[in-house]
Tab-separated table of C-alpha atoms and ligand atoms in Angstrom:
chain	number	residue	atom	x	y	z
A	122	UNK	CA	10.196	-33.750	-26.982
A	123	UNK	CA	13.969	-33.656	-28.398
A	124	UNK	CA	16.477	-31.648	-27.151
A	125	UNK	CA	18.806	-31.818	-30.480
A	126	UNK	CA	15.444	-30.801	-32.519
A	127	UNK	CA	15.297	-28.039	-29.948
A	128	UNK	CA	18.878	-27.096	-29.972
A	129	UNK	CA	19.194	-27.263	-34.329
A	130	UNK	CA	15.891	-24.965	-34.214
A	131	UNK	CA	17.482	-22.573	-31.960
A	132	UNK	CA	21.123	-22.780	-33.454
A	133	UNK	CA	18.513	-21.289	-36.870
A	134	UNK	CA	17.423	-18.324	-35.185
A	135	UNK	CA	13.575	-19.886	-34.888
A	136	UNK	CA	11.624	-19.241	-32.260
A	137	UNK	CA	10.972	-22.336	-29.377
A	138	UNK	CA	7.575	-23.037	-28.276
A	139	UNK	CA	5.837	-23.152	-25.018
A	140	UNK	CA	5.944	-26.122	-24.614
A	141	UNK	CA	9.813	-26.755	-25.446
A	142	UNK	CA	10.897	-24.105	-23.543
A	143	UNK	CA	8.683	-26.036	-20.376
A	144	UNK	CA	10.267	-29.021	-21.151
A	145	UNK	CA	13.924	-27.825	-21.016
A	146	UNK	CA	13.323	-25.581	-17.900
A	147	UNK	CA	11.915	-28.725	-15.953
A	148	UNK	CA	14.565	-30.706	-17.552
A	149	UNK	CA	17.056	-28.047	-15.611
A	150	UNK	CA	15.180	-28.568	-12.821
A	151	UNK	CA	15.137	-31.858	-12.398
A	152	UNK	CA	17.891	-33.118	-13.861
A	153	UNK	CA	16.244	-35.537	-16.630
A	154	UNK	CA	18.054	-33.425	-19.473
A	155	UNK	CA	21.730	-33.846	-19.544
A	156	UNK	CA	24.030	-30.804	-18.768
A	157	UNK	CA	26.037	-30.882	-22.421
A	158	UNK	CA	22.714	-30.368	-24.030
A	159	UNK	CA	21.307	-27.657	-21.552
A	160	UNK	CA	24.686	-25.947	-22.489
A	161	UNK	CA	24.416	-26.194	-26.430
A	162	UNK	CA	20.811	-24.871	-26.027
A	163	UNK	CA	22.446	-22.179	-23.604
A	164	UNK	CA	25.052	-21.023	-26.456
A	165	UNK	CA	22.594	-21.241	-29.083
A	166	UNK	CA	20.337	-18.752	-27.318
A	167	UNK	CA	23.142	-16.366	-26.760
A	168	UNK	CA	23.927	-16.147	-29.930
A	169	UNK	CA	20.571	-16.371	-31.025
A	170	UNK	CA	18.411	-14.639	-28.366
A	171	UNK	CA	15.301	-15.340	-27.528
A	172	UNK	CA	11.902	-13.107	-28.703
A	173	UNK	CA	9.813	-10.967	-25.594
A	174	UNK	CA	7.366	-13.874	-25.448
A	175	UNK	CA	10.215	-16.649	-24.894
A	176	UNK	CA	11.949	-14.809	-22.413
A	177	UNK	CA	8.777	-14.043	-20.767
A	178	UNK	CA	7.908	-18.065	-21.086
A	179	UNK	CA	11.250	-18.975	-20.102
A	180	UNK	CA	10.847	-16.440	-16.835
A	181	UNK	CA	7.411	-18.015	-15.521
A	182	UNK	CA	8.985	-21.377	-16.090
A	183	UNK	CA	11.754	-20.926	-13.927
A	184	UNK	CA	9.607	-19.367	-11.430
A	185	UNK	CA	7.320	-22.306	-11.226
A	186	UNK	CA	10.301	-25.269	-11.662
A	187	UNK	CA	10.167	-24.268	-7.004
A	188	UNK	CA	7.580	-22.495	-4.280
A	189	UNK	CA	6.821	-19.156	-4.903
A	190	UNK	CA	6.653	-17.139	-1.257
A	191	UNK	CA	3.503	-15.846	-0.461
A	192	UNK	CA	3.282	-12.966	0.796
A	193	UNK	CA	-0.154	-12.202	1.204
A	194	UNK	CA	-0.715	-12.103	4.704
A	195	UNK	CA	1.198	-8.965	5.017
A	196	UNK	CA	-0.887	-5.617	4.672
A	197	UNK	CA	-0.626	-3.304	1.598
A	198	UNK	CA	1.755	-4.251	-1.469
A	199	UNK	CA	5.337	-5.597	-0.891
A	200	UNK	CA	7.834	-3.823	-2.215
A	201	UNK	CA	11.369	-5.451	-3.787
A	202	UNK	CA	14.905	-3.872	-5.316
A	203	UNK	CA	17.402	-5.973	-7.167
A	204	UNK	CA	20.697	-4.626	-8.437
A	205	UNK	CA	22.390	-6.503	-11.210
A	206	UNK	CA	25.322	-6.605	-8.929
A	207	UNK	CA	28.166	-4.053	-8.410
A	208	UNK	CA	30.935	-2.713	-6.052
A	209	UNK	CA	30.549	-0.711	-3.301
A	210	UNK	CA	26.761	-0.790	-3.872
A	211	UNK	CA	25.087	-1.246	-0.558
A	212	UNK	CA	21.811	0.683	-1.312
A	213	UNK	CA	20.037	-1.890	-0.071
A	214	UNK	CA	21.324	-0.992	3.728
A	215	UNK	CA	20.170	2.307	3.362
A	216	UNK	CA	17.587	2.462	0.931
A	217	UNK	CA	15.234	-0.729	3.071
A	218	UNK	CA	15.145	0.803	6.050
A	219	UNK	CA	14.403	4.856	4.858
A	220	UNK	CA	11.350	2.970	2.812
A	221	UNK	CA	10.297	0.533	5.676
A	222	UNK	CA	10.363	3.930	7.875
A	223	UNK	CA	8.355	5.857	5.511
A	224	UNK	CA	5.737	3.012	5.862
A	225	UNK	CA	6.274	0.811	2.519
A	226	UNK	CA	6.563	-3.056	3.729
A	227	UNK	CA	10.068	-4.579	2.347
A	228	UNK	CA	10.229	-7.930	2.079
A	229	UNK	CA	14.005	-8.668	0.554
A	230	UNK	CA	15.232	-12.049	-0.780
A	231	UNK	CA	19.323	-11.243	-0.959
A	232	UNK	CA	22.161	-12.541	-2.748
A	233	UNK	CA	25.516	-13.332	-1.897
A	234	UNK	CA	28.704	-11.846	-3.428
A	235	UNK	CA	29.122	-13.437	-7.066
A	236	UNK	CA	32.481	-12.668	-8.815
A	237	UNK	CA	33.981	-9.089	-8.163
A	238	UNK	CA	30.272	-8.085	-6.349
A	239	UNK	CA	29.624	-7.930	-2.971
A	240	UNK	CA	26.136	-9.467	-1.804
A	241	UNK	CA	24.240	-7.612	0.985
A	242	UNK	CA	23.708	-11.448	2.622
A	243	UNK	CA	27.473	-11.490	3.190
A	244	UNK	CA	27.325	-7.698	4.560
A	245	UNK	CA	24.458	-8.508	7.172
A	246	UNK	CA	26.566	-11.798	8.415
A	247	UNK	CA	29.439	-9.210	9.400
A	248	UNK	CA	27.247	-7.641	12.029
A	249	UNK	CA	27.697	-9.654	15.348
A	250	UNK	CA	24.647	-11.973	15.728
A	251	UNK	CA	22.927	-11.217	12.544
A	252	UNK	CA	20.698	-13.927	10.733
A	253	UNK	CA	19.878	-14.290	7.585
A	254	UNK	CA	18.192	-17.331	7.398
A	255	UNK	CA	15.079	-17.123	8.985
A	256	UNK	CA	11.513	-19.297	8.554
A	257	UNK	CA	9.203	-17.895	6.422
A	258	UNK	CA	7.023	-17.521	9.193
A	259	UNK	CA	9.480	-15.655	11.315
A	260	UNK	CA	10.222	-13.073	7.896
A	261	UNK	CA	6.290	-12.595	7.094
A	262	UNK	CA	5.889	-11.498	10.706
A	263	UNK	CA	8.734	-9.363	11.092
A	264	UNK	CA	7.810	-7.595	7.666
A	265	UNK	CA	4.537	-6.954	9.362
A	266	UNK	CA	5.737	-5.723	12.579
A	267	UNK	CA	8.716	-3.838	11.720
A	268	UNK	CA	8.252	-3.097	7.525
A	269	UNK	CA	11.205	-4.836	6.654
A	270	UNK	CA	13.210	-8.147	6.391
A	271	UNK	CA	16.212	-9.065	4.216
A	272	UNK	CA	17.193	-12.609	4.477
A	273	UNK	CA	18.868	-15.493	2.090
A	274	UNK	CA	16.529	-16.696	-0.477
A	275	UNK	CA	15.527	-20.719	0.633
A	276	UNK	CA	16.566	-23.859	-0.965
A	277	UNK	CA	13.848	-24.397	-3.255
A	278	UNK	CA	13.440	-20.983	-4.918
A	279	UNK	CA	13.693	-21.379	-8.743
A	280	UNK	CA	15.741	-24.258	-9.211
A	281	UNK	CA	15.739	-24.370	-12.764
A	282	UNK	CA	17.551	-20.762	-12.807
A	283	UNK	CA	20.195	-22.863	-9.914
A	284	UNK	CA	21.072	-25.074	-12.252
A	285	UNK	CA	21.240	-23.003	-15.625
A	286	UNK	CA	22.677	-20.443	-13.869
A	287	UNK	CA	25.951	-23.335	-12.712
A	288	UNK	CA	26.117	-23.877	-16.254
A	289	UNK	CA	26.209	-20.607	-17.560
A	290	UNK	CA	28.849	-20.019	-15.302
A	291	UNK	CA	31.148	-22.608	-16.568
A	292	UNK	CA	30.255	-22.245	-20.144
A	293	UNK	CA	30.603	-18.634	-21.078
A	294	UNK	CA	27.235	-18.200	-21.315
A	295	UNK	CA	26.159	-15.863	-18.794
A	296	UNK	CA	26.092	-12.677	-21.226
A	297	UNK	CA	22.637	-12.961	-22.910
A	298	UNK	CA	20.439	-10.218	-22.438
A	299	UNK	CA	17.071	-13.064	-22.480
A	300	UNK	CA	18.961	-15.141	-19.881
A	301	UNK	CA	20.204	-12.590	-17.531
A	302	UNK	CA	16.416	-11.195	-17.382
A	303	UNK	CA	14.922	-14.729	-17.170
A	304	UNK	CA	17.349	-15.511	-14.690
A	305	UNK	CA	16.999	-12.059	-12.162
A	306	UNK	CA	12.929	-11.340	-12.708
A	307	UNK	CA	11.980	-15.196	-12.184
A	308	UNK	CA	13.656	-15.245	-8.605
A	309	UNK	CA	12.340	-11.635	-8.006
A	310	UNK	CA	8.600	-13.163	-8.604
A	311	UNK	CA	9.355	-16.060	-7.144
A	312	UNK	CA	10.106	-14.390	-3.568
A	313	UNK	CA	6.454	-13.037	-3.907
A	314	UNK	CA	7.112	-8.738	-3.981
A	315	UNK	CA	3.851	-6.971	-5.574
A	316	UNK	CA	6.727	-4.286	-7.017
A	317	UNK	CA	10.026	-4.769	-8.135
A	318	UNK	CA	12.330	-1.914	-8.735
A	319	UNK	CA	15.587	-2.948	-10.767
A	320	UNK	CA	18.740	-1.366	-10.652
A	321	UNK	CA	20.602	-2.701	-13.565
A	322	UNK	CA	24.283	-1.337	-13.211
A	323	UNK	CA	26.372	0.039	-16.081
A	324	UNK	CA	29.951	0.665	-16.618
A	325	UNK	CA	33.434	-0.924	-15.722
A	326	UNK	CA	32.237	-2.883	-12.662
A	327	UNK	CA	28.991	-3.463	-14.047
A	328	UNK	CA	27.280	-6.943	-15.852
A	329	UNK	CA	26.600	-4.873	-19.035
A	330	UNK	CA	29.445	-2.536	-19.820
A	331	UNK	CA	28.004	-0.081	-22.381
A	332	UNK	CA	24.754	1.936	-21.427
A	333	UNK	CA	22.885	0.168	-24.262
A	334	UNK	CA	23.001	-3.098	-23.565
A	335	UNK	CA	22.233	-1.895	-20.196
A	336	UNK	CA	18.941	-0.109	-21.512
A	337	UNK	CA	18.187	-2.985	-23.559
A	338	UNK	CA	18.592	-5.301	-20.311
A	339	UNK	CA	16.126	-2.891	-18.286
A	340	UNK	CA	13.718	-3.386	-21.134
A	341	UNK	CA	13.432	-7.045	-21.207
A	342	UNK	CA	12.769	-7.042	-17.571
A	343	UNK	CA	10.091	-4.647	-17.839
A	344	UNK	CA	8.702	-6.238	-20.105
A	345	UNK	CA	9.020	-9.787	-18.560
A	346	UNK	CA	6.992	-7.345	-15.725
A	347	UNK	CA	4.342	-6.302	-18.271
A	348	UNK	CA	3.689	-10.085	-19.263
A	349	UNK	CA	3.541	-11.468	-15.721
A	350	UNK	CA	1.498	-8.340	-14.628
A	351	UNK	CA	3.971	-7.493	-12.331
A	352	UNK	CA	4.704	-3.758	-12.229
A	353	UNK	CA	8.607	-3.401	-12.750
A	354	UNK	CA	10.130	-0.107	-13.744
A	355	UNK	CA	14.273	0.002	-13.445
A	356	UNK	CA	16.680	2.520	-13.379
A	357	UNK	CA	20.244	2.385	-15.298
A	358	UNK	CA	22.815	3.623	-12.891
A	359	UNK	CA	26.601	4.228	-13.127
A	360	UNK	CA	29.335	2.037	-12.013
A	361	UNK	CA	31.976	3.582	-13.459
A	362	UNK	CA	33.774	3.413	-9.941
A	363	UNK	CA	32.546	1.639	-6.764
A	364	UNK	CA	29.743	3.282	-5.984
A	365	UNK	CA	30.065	4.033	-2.238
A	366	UNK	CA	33.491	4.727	-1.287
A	367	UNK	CA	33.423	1.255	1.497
A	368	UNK	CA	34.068	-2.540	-0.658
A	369	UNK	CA	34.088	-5.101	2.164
A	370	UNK	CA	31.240	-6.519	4.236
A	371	UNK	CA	31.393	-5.037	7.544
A	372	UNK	CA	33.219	-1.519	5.879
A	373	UNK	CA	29.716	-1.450	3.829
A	374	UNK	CA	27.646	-1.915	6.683
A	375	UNK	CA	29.653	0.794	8.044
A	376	UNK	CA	29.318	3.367	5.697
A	377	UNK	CA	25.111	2.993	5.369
A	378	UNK	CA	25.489	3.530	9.183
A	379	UNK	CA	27.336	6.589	8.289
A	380	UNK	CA	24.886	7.851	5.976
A	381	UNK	CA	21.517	6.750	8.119
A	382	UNK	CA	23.555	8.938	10.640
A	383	UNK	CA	24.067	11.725	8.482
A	384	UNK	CA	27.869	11.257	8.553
A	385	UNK	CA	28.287	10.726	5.156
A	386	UNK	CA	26.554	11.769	1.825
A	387	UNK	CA	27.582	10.938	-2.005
A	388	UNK	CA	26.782	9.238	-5.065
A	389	UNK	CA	25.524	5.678	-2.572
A	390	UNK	CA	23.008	7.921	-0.656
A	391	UNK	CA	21.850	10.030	-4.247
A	392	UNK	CA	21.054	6.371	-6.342
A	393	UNK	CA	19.603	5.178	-2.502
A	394	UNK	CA	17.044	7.980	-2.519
A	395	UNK	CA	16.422	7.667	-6.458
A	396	UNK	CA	15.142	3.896	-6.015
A	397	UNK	CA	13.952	3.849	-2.680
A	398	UNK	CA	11.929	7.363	-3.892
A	399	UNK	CA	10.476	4.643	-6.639
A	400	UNK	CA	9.533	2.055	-4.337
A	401	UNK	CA	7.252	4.315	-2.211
A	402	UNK	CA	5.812	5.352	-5.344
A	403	UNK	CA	5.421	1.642	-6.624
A	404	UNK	CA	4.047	0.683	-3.437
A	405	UNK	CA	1.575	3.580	-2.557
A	406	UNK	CA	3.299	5.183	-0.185
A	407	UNK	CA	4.054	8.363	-2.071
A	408	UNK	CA	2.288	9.992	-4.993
A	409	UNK	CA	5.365	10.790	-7.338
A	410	UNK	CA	9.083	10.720	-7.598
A	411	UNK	CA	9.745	14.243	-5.769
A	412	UNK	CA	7.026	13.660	-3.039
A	413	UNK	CA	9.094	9.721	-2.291
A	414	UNK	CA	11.799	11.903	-2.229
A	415	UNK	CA	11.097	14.120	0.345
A	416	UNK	CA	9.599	11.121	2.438
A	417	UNK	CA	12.904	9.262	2.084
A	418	UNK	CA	14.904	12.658	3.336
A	419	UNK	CA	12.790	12.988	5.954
A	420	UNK	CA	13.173	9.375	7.402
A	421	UNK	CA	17.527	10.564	7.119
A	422	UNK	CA	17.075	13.904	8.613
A	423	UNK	CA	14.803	12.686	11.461
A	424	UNK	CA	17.100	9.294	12.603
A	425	UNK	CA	14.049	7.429	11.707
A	426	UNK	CA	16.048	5.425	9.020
A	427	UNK	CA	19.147	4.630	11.295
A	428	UNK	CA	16.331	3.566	14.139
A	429	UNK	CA	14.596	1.005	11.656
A	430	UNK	CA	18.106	-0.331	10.131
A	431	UNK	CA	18.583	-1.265	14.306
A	432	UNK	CA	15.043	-2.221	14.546
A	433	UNK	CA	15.878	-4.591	11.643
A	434	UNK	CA	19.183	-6.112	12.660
A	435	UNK	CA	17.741	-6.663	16.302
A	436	UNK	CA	14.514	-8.733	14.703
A	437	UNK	CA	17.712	-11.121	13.075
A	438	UNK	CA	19.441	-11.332	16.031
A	439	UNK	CA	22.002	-9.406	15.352
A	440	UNK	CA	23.644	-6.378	17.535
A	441	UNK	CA	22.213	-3.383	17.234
A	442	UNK	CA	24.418	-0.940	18.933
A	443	UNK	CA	26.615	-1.237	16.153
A	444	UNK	CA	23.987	1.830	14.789
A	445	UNK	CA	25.631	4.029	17.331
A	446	UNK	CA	28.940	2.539	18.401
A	447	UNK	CA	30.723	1.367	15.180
A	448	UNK	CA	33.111	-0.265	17.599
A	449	UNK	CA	30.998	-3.467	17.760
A	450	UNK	CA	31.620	-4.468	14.151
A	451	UNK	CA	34.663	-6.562	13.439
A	452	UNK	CA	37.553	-4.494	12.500
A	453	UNK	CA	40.767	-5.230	10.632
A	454	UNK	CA	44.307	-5.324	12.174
A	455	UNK	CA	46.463	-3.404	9.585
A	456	UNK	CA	45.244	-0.110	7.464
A	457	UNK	CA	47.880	0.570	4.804
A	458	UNK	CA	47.927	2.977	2.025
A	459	UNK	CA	47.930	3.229	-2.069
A	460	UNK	CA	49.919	5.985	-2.847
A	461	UNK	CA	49.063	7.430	-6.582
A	462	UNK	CA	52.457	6.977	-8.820
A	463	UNK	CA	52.104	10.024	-10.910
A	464	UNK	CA	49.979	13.698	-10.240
A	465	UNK	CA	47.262	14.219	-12.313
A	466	UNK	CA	43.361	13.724	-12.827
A	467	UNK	CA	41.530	10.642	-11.868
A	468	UNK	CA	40.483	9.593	-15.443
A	469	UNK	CA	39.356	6.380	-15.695
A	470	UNK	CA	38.377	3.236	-12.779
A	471	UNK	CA	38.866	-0.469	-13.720
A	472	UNK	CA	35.646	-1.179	-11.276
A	473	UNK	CA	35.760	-4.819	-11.778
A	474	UNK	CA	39.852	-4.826	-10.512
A	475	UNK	CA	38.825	-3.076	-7.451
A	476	UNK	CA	36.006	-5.674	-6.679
A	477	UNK	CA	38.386	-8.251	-7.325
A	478	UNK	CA	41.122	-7.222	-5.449
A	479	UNK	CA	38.862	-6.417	-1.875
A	480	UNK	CA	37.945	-10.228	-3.199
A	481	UNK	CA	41.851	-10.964	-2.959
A	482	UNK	CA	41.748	-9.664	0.327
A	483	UNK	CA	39.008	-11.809	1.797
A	484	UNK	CA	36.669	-9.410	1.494
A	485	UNK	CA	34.684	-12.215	-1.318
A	486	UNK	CA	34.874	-15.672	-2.117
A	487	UNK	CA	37.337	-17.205	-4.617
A	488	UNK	CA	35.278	-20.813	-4.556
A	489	UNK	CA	32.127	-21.579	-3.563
A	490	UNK	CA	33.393	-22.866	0.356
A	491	UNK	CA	36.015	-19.938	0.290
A	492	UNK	CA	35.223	-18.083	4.184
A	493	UNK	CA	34.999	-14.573	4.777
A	494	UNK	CA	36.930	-12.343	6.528
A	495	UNK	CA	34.223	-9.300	7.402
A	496	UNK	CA	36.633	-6.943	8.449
A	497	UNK	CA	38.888	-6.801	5.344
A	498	UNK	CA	38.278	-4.568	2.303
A	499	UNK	CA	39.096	-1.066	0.947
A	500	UNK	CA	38.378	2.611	1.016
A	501	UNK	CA	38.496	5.037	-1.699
A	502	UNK	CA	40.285	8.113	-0.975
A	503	UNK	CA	39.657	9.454	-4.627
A	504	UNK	CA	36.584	9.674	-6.744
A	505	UNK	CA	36.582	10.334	-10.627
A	506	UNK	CA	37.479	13.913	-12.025
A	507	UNK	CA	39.565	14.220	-8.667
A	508	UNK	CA	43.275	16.109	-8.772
A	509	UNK	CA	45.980	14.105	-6.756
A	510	UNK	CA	49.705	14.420	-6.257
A	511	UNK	CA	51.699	11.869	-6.672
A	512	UNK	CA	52.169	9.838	-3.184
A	513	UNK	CA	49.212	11.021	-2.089
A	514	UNK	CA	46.722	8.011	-0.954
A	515	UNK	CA	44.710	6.620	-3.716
A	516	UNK	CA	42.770	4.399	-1.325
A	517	UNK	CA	43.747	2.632	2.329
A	518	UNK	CA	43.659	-1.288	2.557
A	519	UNK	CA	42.101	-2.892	5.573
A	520	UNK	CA	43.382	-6.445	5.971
A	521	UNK	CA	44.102	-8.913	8.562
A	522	UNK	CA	47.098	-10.389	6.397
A	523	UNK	CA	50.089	-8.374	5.910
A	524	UNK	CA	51.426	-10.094	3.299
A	525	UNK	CA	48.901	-9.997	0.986
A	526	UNK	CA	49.390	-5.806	1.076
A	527	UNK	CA	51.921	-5.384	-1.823
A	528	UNK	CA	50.055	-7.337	-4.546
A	529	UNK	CA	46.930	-5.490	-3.451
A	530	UNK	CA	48.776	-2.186	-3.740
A	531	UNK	CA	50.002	-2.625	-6.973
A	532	UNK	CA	46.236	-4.237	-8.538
A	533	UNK	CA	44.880	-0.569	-7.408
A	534	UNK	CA	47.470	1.215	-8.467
A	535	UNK	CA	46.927	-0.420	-12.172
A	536	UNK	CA	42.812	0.057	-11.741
A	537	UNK	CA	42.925	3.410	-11.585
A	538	UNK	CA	43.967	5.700	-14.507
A	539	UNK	CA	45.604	9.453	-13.615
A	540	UNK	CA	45.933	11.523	-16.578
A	541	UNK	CA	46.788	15.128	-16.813
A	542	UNK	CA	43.677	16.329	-18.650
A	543	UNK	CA	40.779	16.542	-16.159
A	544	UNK	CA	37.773	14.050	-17.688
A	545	UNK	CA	34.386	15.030	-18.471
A	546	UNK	CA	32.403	12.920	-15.650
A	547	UNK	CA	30.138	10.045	-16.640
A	548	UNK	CA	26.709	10.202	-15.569
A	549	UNK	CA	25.536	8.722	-12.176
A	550	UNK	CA	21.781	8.039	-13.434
A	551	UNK	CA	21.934	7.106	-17.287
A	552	UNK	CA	17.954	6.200	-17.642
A	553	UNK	CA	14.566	5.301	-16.156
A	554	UNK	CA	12.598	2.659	-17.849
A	555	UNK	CA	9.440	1.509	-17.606
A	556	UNK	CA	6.076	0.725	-19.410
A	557	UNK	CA	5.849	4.050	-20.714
A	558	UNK	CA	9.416	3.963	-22.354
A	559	UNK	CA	12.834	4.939	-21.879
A	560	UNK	CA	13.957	8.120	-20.138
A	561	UNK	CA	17.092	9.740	-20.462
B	190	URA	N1	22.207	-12.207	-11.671
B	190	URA	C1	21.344	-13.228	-11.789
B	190	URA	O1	20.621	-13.562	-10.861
B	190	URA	N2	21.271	-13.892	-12.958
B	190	URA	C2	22.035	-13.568	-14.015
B	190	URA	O2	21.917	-14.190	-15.044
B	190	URA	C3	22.948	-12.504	-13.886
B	190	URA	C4	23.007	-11.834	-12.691
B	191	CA	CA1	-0.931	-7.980	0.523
């Protein structure tokens, strides 16, 4: 096999085989094929793409380049949700243990934060005591007991997608609709779930920032689904501003409490109920959409949610009293204030900005070995289509270093756009996709 062949083919627009497309994934994997022509290959299929039956190739590949889990000793079908990554999106906290409670078995492979996203890993580290590496053993049994597990994925898990995924990092090549599906569904069948329900983010914090590419990204993974035989149906969700109001590890953790409590409600608990109402439906546990639904509010209204989440974080180790006494999670030393600079409308949210600057403030990582702080982070005090005066607080700051307030104030002040005409408001849930097709 020849890489430069392979690379000249692609850079024409033809289609690779099979067999190429093997060779280059183990290559990834293993290291025999050298980075600088990984990364031509890389641009070439950006610009290029790659046909349903490549990506689909290119996905079981990657899959197969480490160990798949198997999950197979746990009753009834596993159930898995990936989001494409956004801010202020911890519906994994609330939506895993309303599902595990209404009897579907959730056995979660997490991320960490990448970029201006938080990662759900780095939100169950800020709870006193909490593991997330745990044997494979250790998370088959507690799935079984309990109905739910979310831990780091291990080592060996698709290391062909590791190392493409380095490149594509440093090479500006991350933006391809075939490799952003290859790259999410391979590790999602790789840690073993019988059902995968995607949320694929859209909007100014989002991967894809237009709602087509975002439909179009939805559809390659379902298909990808259809291929493998995999049943994957995703949903197309806003992120048009963070989607809770919490960005910051243990603030996150925090405000799912608040909601499993019945505290809280809003946009995180309506696109928590829409997928986790899919899951039970994916899974068995429900017989449609309204019916998973009315399980999942049942689990909130009852305290049957909150009581797995503790269930859950006990089985890692962690503290569970921080379900009832919020006191027990780490908690920053100063709270200051954005004050808006001008009355008006809130018209418009830079999403990314806001990521970035909870990033700024410790809340994420900078470089790979970068530590976090858990307790730092922000708090909307506005949400789109909201009127505010001028000094009045845009969102409060939580940080442990003082002087990194004014350059934090000033990034949210420029993320987020007043204007005196109120805004019609984007949608929250843009599309379901599936096997059947697109719905809008
Ligand atoms: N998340 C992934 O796992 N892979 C991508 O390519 C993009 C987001
Ligand atoms: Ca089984």
């Amino acid at each position: 096999m020849n890489m430069v062949d392979m690379i000249l083919k692609k850079k024409e627009g033809k289609a690779l085989s099979p067999e190429e497309i093997r060779f280059f994934a183990r290559g990834a994997a293993d290291g025999s094929v050298p980075d600088y022509q990984l990364a031509a290959l890389l641009m070439a299929i950006c610009w290029q793409g790659m046909t349903a039956e490549e990506t689909a190739c290119l996905t079981m590949e990657m899959m197969h380049s480490g160990s798949v889990v198997d999950l197979s000793a746990i009753d009834g079908v596993c159930v898995d949700k990936h989001s494409t990554g956004g801010v202020g999106d911890t519906t994994t906290l609330v939506l895993v243990p309303l599902a595990a409670a209404c009897g579907a078995k959730v056995a979660k492979l997490s991320g960490r934060g990448l970029g201006h996203t938080g990662g759900t890993l780095d939100k169950l580290e800020s709870i006193p005591g909490c593991s997330i590496s745990v044997s494979q053993a250790d998370f088959i049994r507690q799935v079984q007991e309990i109905g739910c597990a979310v831990i780091g994925q291990t080592q060996d898990l698709c290391p062909a997608d590791k190392a493409l995924y380095a490149l594509r990092d440093v090479t500006g090549t991350v933006g391809s609709i075939p490799l952003i599906a290859s790259s999410i569904v391979s590790k999602k069948l790789a840690s073993g779930a019988g059902a995968i329900v995607l949320d694929v983010k859209t909007g100014s914090g989002a991967l894809m920032q237009t709602v087509e590419e975002s439909i179009e990204l939805a559809k390659a993974m379902v298909e990808i689904g259809a291929q493998a035989g995999k049943p994957i149906l995703a949903l197309v969700t806003g992120m048009d501003q963070p989607l809770g109001t919490h960005v910051g590890n243990a603030l996150e953790v925090k405000e799912a409490i608040d909601i499993l409590s019945g505290r809280a409600k809003g946009d995180l608990l309506t696109v928590s109920l829409e997928l986790g109402s899919r899951m039970l439906v994916a899974c068995g546990v429900a017989k449609d959409v309204e019916d998973g639904k009315a399980r999942m509010t049942q689990a909130l209204e009852s305290g049957a949610g909150l009581k797995k989440l503790r269930e859950m974080i006990e089985a890692q180790g962690g503290d569970g009293r921080v379900c009832e006494e919020l006191a027990y999670l780490p908690h920053a030393a100063y709270k200051i204030s954005v004050p808006a600079l001008a009355s008006g409308y809130v018209a418009k949210m830079d999403t990314t900005a806001i990521g970035y600057c909870a990033q700024g403030l410790g809340a994420g990582r900078r470089e790979k070995t970068d530590v976090i702080d858990p307790a730092v982070g922000l708090v909307m005090d506005v949400r789109l289509g909201d009127y505010i005066a001028e000094g009045d607080s845009l969102a409060t700051l939580y940080l442990n270093k003082p002087e990194l307030a004014k350059d934090a104030v000033a990034k949210m002040q420029q993320a987020i756009t007043i204007t005196k005409q109120q805004i019609e408001l984007p949608p929250l849930i843009y599309a379901a996709v599936s096997q059947d097709g697109v719905t809008r």
